[in-house]
């Protein structure tokens, strides 16, 4: 393959001359002599590149290696693609960004700015913190995702989880021995969180709510959501 690419790297510097001019110009200087083009496609080519491959479309040396997960055809290993194909996203899953290095190849799943959502079939879905999901379909840099139906309040509450954003992922933990999470079935958020056995609501859990302000913010959000649902489902 590399020999084949090198063949296309021979670029003719002009068209053949004819007549008297062809006789007077030494053969090694005549325009129809082809010489290898030393132009590189990328300024520097480290991990994720193959600088021995010829990119015929862009007339230069070097191709990016695209990760198999980022390819529409999948595969078992990285595939070299030319710059024109990458720019046009030909053969590349649009949920992935081919400009980001992922180990020894390019292509990572697109995320929101804060990393709490990822792109699946063009739609942004939540990234769940480690341990929240019963079934994990894919692991990303900021947590885990499921490709099926996203968990509801009733799915999370038995294990002590609430579907609110926790830094760069979703899921805050409330120890079931100290808190009861009540779901009303209409929203992903609980209708209320009941403090059991005199637990201090200002501490929440060891990994969830560090202060009273955080808890108050969550309660205010739940009250707002509950009011909207009450108005929608129990209109007077």
Short mmCIF file of C-alpha atoms in Angstrom, two decimals:
data_model
loop_
_atom_site.label_atom_id
_atom_site.label_comp_id
_atom_site.label_asym_id
_atom_site.label_seq_id
_atom_site.Cartn_x
_atom_site.Cartn_y
_atom_site.Cartn_z
CA UNK A 1 0.00 0.00 0.00
CA UNK A 2 2.84 2.38 0.86
CA UNK A 3 4.56 1.65 -2.48
CA UNK A 4 1.26 2.34 -4.21
CA UNK A 5 0.97 5.64 -2.33
CA UNK A 6 4.52 6.58 -3.25
CA UNK A 7 3.65 6.05 -6.92
CA UNK A 8 1.01 8.76 -6.68
CA UNK A 9 3.49 11.01 -4.91
CA UNK A 10 5.35 11.47 -8.22
CA UNK A 11 4.08 14.77 -9.53
CA UNK A 12 4.83 15.94 -13.04
CA UNK A 13 6.19 19.45 -12.92
CA UNK A 14 4.69 20.46 -16.26
CA UNK A 15 3.73 19.14 -19.68
CA UNK A 16 6.11 17.68 -22.19
CA UNK A 17 7.73 20.14 -24.58
CA UNK A 18 8.04 19.40 -28.24
CA UNK A 19 10.16 20.37 -31.21
CA UNK A 20 13.45 22.24 -31.01
CA UNK A 21 13.03 23.20 -27.31
CA UNK A 22 12.92 19.54 -26.29
CA UNK A 23 16.23 18.92 -28.03
CA UNK A 24 18.11 21.87 -26.50
CA UNK A 25 16.97 21.32 -22.81
CA UNK A 26 18.82 18.50 -20.96
CA UNK A 27 16.51 15.59 -20.30
CA UNK A 28 16.84 15.88 -16.53
CA UNK A 29 15.52 19.49 -16.68
CA UNK A 30 12.66 18.86 -19.06
CA UNK A 31 9.13 19.52 -17.77
CA UNK A 32 7.81 16.00 -18.14
CA UNK A 33 10.26 14.59 -15.59
CA UNK A 34 8.39 13.66 -12.38
CA UNK A 35 9.83 14.12 -8.89
CA UNK A 36 8.43 13.11 -5.45
CA UNK A 37 6.43 15.78 -3.65
CA UNK A 38 7.84 16.26 -0.08
CA UNK A 39 4.84 18.27 1.18
CA UNK A 40 3.39 17.07 4.51
CA UNK A 41 -0.35 17.13 5.18
CA UNK A 42 0.14 18.09 8.83
CA UNK A 43 2.86 20.19 10.46
CA UNK A 44 3.61 17.54 13.07
CA UNK A 45 2.51 13.93 13.04
CA UNK A 46 2.85 12.03 16.30
CA UNK A 47 0.36 9.65 17.90
CA UNK A 48 -2.70 9.06 15.74
CA UNK A 49 -0.96 9.70 12.40
CA UNK A 50 0.78 7.63 9.74
CA UNK A 51 3.27 9.89 7.97
CA UNK A 52 4.24 7.21 5.43
CA UNK A 53 0.84 7.20 3.70
CA UNK A 54 0.12 9.35 0.65
CA UNK A 55 -3.03 11.50 0.66
CA UNK A 56 -3.75 11.70 -3.09
CA UNK A 57 -6.73 14.05 -2.72
CA UNK A 58 -4.71 16.70 -0.88
CA UNK A 59 -1.43 15.94 -2.66
CA UNK A 60 0.61 15.48 0.52
CA UNK A 61 2.07 12.92 2.93
CA UNK A 62 0.34 11.76 6.10
CA UNK A 63 -3.08 10.50 7.16
CA UNK A 64 -5.02 10.62 10.40
CA UNK A 65 -5.94 7.27 11.94
CA UNK A 66 -9.65 7.31 12.87
CA UNK A 67 -10.77 5.10 15.78
CA UNK A 68 -13.14 2.26 14.83
CA UNK A 69 -15.87 3.49 17.22
CA UNK A 70 -15.93 6.79 15.31
CA UNK A 71 -16.42 5.10 11.94
CA UNK A 72 -19.87 4.41 10.53
CA UNK A 73 -18.59 1.03 9.36
CA UNK A 74 -17.01 0.21 12.74
CA UNK A 75 -14.18 -2.30 12.63
CA UNK A 76 -11.52 -3.80 14.84
CA UNK A 77 -8.80 -1.18 14.40
CA UNK A 78 -8.05 2.42 13.36
CA UNK A 79 -8.48 3.34 9.68
CA UNK A 80 -6.40 6.02 7.87
CA UNK A 81 -8.46 8.75 6.20
CA UNK A 82 -7.46 11.72 4.05
CA UNK A 83 -8.09 15.30 5.07
CA UNK A 84 -10.90 15.84 2.56
CA UNK A 85 -12.81 12.82 3.86
CA UNK A 86 -12.39 13.96 7.47
CA UNK A 87 -13.55 17.52 6.74
CA UNK A 88 -16.62 16.16 4.89
CA UNK A 89 -17.18 13.56 7.67
CA UNK A 90 -17.32 10.83 5.03
CA UNK A 91 -17.49 7.48 6.79
CA UNK A 92 -17.35 9.14 10.22
CA UNK A 93 -20.14 8.94 12.79
CA UNK A 94 -21.30 12.52 13.45
CA UNK A 95 -21.66 11.76 17.16
CA UNK A 96 -17.84 11.68 17.27
CA UNK A 97 -15.23 14.44 16.98
CA UNK A 98 -12.35 13.37 14.69
CA UNK A 99 -10.18 16.28 15.84
CA UNK A 100 -9.66 14.86 19.34
CA UNK A 101 -6.96 12.25 19.97
CA UNK A 102 -8.20 9.10 21.70
CA UNK A 103 -5.09 7.11 22.55
CA UNK A 104 -3.44 6.06 19.28
CA UNK A 105 -6.24 7.27 16.99
CA UNK A 106 -8.65 10.18 16.57
CA UNK A 107 -12.35 10.31 17.41
CA UNK A 108 -14.14 10.75 20.73
CA UNK A 109 -17.86 11.00 21.41
CA UNK A 110 -19.08 14.60 21.33
CA UNK A 111 -20.05 16.03 24.72
CA UNK A 112 -21.66 19.17 26.09
CA UNK A 113 -19.36 21.91 27.33
CA UNK A 114 -19.50 20.65 30.92
CA UNK A 115 -19.27 16.98 29.88
CA UNK A 116 -22.58 16.06 31.54
CA UNK A 117 -24.26 15.10 28.24
CA UNK A 118 -23.06 13.14 25.21
CA UNK A 119 -24.33 12.86 21.65
CA UNK A 120 -26.21 9.71 20.64
CA UNK A 121 -27.83 9.69 17.19
CA UNK A 122 -27.62 13.47 17.17
CA UNK A 123 -29.39 13.86 20.53
CA UNK A 124 -27.77 14.79 23.84
CA UNK A 125 -28.35 12.31 26.66
CA UNK A 126 -27.12 12.48 30.29
CA UNK A 127 -23.86 11.04 31.52
CA UNK A 128 -24.44 9.21 34.79
CA UNK A 129 -21.94 9.16 37.63
CA UNK A 130 -20.19 5.86 38.30
CA UNK A 131 -22.42 3.43 40.18
CA UNK A 132 -25.79 4.98 39.27
CA UNK A 133 -26.74 2.76 36.35
CA UNK A 134 -27.75 -0.88 36.67
CA UNK A 135 -26.81 -1.41 33.01
CA UNK A 136 -23.88 0.42 31.45
CA UNK A 137 -23.63 0.47 27.64
CA UNK A 138 -20.62 2.75 27.29
CA UNK A 139 -18.03 4.45 29.48
CA UNK A 140 -17.00 8.03 28.64
CA UNK A 141 -14.49 10.39 30.23
CA UNK A 142 -16.99 11.90 32.67
CA UNK A 143 -19.02 8.82 33.61
CA UNK A 144 -21.28 6.15 32.13
CA UNK A 145 -24.18 6.12 29.67
CA UNK A 146 -27.05 3.85 28.78
CA UNK A 147 -28.33 3.82 25.21
CA UNK A 148 -31.81 2.69 26.11
CA UNK A 149 -34.50 4.47 28.10
CA UNK A 150 -33.02 6.77 30.69
CA UNK A 151 -33.72 5.89 34.35
CA UNK A 152 -36.60 7.62 36.12
CA UNK A 153 -36.97 8.66 39.74
CA UNK A 154 -38.58 5.33 40.63
CA UNK A 155 -35.66 3.43 39.10
CA UNK A 156 -33.05 5.38 41.04
CA UNK A 157 -34.70 5.97 44.41
CA UNK A 158 -34.42 2.40 45.78
CA UNK A 159 -30.65 2.67 45.52
CA UNK A 160 -30.54 6.16 47.01
CA UNK A 161 -29.88 8.11 43.81
CA UNK A 162 -31.49 11.36 42.65
CA UNK A 163 -31.26 12.44 39.00
CA UNK A 164 -29.65 15.85 39.47
CA UNK A 165 -26.35 17.03 38.05
CA UNK A 166 -23.35 16.28 40.23
CA UNK A 167 -20.37 18.13 38.75
CA UNK A 168 -19.79 16.61 35.27
CA UNK A 169 -22.33 13.77 35.57
CA UNK A 170 -25.81 13.05 36.92
CA UNK A 171 -26.64 11.31 40.18
CA UNK A 172 -26.47 12.38 43.81
CA UNK A 173 -26.63 9.81 46.58
CA UNK A 174 -28.83 9.92 49.68
CA UNK A 175 -28.25 7.14 52.18
CA UNK A 176 -31.55 5.16 52.28
CA UNK A 177 -31.08 4.66 56.02
CA UNK A 178 -31.30 8.42 56.51
CA UNK A 179 -33.51 9.63 53.65
CA UNK A 180 -36.67 8.50 51.92
CA UNK A 181 -36.92 9.58 48.27
CA UNK A 182 -40.55 9.94 47.20
CA UNK A 183 -41.43 9.80 43.49
CA UNK A 184 -44.76 10.91 42.01
CA UNK A 185 -44.35 9.21 38.64
CA UNK A 186 -44.60 12.39 36.58
CA UNK A 187 -41.00 13.61 36.59
CA UNK A 188 -37.44 12.37 36.78
CA UNK A 189 -36.96 14.29 40.04
CA UNK A 190 -38.49 13.18 43.34
CA UNK A 191 -41.56 14.99 44.65
CA UNK A 192 -39.84 15.25 48.02
CA UNK A 193 -37.01 13.86 50.13
CA UNK A 194 -37.96 12.91 53.69
CA UNK A 195 -35.32 13.12 56.43
CA UNK A 196 -35.48 9.99 58.59
CA UNK A 197 -34.51 9.41 62.23
CA UNK A 198 -33.37 12.96 62.83
CA UNK A 199 -30.70 12.92 60.09
CA UNK A 200 -29.03 16.26 59.48
CA UNK A 201 -30.33 17.51 56.12
CA UNK A 202 -27.41 19.93 55.84
CA UNK A 203 -24.96 17.08 55.35
CA UNK A 204 -27.02 15.08 52.84
CA UNK A 205 -24.65 12.23 52.10
CA UNK A 206 -20.91 11.89 52.11
CA UNK A 207 -20.71 12.29 48.32
CA UNK A 208 -23.85 14.24 47.49
CA UNK A 209 -24.70 17.43 49.39
CA UNK A 210 -21.79 19.17 51.14
CA UNK A 211 -23.84 22.05 52.59
CA UNK A 212 -27.30 23.36 53.30
CA UNK A 213 -27.25 25.70 50.32
CA UNK A 214 -26.96 22.76 47.94
CA UNK A 215 -29.87 20.99 49.59
CA UNK A 216 -32.01 24.14 49.55
CA UNK A 217 -31.28 24.62 45.86
CA UNK A 218 -32.45 21.06 45.11
CA UNK A 219 -35.59 21.49 47.22
CA UNK A 220 -36.43 24.77 45.46
CA UNK A 221 -36.10 23.00 42.12
CA UNK A 222 -38.32 20.13 43.27
CA UNK A 223 -40.97 22.56 44.53
CA UNK A 224 -40.99 24.38 41.18
CA UNK A 225 -41.28 21.11 39.24
CA UNK A 226 -44.02 19.82 41.56
CA UNK A 227 -46.03 23.03 41.16
CA UNK A 228 -45.86 22.77 37.35
CA UNK A 229 -46.96 19.13 37.46
CA UNK A 230 -49.77 19.87 39.93
CA UNK A 231 -51.05 22.71 37.74
CA UNK A 232 -50.85 20.48 34.66
CA UNK A 233 -52.47 17.35 36.11
CA UNK A 234 -54.81 18.75 38.76
CA UNK A 235 -56.15 21.91 37.16
CA UNK A 236 -58.95 23.49 39.16
#
